[in-house]
mmCIF file of C-alpha atoms in Angstrom:
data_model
loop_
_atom_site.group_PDB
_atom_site.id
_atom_site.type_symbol
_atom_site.label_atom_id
_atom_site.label_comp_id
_atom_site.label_asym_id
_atom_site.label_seq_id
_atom_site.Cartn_x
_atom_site.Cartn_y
_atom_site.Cartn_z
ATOM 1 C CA UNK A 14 -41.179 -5.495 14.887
ATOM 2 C CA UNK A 15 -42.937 -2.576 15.952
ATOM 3 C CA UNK A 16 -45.417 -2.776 18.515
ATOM 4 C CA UNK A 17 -48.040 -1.454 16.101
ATOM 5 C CA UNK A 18 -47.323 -4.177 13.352
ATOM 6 C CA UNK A 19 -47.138 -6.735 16.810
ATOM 7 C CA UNK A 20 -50.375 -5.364 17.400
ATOM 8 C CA UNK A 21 -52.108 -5.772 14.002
ATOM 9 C CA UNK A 22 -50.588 -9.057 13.254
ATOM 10 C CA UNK A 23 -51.886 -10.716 16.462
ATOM 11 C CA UNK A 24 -55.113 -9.469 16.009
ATOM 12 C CA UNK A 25 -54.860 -11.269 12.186
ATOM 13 C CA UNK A 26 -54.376 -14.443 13.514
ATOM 14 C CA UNK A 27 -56.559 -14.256 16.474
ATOM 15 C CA UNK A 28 -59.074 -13.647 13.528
ATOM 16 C CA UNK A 29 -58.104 -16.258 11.845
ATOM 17 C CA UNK A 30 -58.310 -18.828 14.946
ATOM 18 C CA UNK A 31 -61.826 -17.681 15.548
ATOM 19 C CA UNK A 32 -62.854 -17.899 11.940
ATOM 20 C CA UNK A 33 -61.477 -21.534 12.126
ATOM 21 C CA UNK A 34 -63.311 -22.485 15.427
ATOM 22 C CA UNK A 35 -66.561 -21.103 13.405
ATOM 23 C CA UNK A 36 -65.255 -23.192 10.241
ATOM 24 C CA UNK A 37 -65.249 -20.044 8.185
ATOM 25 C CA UNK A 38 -62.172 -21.188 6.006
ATOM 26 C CA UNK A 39 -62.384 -18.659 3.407
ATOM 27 C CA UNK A 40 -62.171 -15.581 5.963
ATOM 28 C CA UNK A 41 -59.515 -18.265 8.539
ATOM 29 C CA UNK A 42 -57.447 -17.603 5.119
ATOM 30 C CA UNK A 43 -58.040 -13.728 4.810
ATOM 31 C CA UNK A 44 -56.914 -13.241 8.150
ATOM 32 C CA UNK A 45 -53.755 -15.451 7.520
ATOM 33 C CA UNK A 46 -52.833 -13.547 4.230
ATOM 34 C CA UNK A 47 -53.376 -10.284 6.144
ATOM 35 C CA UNK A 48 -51.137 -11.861 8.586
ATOM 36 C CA UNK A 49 -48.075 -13.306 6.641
ATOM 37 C CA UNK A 50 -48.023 -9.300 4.910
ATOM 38 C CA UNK A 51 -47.736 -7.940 8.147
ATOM 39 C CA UNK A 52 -45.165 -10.080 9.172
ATOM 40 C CA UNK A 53 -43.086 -10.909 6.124
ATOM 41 C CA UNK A 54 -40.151 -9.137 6.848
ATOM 42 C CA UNK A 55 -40.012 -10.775 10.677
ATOM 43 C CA UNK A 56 -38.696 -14.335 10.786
ATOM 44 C CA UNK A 57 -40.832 -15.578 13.836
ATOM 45 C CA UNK A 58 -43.601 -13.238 12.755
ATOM 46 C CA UNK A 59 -43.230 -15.028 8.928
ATOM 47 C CA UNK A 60 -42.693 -18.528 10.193
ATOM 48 C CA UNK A 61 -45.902 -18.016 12.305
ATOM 49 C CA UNK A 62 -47.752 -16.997 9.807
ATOM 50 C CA UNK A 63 -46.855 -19.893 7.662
ATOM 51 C CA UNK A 64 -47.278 -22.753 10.544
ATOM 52 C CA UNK A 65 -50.779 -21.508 10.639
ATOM 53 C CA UNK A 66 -51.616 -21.232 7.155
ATOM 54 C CA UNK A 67 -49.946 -25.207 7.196
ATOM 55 C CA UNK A 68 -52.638 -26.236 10.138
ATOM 56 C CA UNK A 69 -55.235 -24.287 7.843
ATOM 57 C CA UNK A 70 -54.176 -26.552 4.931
ATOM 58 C CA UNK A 71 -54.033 -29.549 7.162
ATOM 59 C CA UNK A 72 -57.650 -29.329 8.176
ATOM 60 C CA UNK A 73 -58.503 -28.602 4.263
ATOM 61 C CA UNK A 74 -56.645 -31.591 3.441
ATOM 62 C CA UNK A 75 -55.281 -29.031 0.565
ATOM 63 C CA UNK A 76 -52.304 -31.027 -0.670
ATOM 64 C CA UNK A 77 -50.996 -28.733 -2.662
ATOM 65 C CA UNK A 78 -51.411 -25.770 -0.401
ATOM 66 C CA UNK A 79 -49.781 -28.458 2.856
ATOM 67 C CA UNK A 80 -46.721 -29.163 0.250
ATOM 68 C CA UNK A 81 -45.897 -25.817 -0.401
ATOM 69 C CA UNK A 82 -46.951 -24.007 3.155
ATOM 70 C CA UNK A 83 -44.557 -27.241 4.771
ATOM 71 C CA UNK A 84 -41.601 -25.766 2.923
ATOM 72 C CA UNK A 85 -42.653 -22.241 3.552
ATOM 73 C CA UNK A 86 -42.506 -22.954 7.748
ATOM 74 C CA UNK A 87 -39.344 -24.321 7.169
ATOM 75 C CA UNK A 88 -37.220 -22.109 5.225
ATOM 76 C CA UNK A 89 -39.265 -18.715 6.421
ATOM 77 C CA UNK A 90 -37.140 -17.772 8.943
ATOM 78 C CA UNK A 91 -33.848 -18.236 7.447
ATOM 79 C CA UNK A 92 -34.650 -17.027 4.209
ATOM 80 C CA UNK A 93 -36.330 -14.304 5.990
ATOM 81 C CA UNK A 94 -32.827 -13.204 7.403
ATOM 82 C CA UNK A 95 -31.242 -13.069 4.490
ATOM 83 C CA UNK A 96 -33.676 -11.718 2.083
ATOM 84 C CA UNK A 97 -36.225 -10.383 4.290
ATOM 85 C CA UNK A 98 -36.560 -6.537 3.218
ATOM 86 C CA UNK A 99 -35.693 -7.506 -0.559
ATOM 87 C CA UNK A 100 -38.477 -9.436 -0.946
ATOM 88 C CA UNK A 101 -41.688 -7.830 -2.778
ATOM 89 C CA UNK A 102 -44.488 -8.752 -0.321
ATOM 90 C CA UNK A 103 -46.843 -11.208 -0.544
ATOM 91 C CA UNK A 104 -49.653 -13.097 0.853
ATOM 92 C CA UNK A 105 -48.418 -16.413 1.426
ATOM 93 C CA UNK A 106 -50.480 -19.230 -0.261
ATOM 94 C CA UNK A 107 -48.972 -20.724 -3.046
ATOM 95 C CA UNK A 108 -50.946 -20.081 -6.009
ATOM 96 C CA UNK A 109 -48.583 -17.325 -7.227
ATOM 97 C CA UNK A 110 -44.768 -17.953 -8.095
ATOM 98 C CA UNK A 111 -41.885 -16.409 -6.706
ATOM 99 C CA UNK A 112 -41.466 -13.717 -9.193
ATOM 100 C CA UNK A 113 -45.256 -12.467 -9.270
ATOM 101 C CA UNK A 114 -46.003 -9.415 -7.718
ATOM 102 C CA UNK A 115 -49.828 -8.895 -5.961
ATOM 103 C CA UNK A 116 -51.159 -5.927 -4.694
ATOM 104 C CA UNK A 117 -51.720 -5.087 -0.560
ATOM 105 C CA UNK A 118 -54.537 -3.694 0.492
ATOM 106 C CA UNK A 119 -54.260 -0.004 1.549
ATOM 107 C CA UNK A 120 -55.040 -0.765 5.065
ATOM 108 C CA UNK A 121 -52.076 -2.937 5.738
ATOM 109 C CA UNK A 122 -49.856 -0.380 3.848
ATOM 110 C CA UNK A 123 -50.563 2.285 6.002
ATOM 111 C CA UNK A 124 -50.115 0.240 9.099
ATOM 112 C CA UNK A 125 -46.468 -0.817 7.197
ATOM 113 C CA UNK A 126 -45.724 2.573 6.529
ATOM 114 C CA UNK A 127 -45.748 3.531 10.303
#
């Protein structure tokens, strides 16, 4: 990962841990979508970005959102590796299915396309 994209993606979850110590859960889960984009195509980067978004669930007692963000810790590394760059990128909550496609803010593009 490029120190840039290290740079932006810490800063997204640093957000996101002070949004949750103000119990601000709709922006804790802006900062973790901004997040899991930025580091999608990393498998620590992606697995971190899922652990958190699991905690997030966990104090939301969001069932749903704990099932699937469980299963998304676990398999985002490997999968990561193998499909990593293949992958069309997403934000990482489950509401949308594998095969839908969302669109990325222009911010985090440009900081991708660097």
């Amino acid at each position: 990962m490029k120190a840039i994209l290290r740079e932006h993606f810490q800063a997204e979850i640093a957000k996101a841990q002070l949004a949750l110590e103000a119990k601000k859960f709709a922006d804790a889960w802006t900062a973790l979508q901004r997040a899991h984009i930025l580091g999608q195509m990393y498998p620590v980067p992606h697995a971190i970005a899922h652990w958190e978004m699991l905690k997030l669930a966990w104090l939301q007692r969001d069932i749903k959102e704990i099932h699937g963000q469980f299963w998304q810790t676990v398999w985002a590394a490997p999968l990561t590796l193998l499909f990593g760059r293949k992958r069309s990128l997403r934000d990482g909550k489950v509401n949308l299915e594998n095969t839908q496609r969302m669109s990325i803010p222009d911010d985090l593009l440009e900081i991708l396309k660097q």
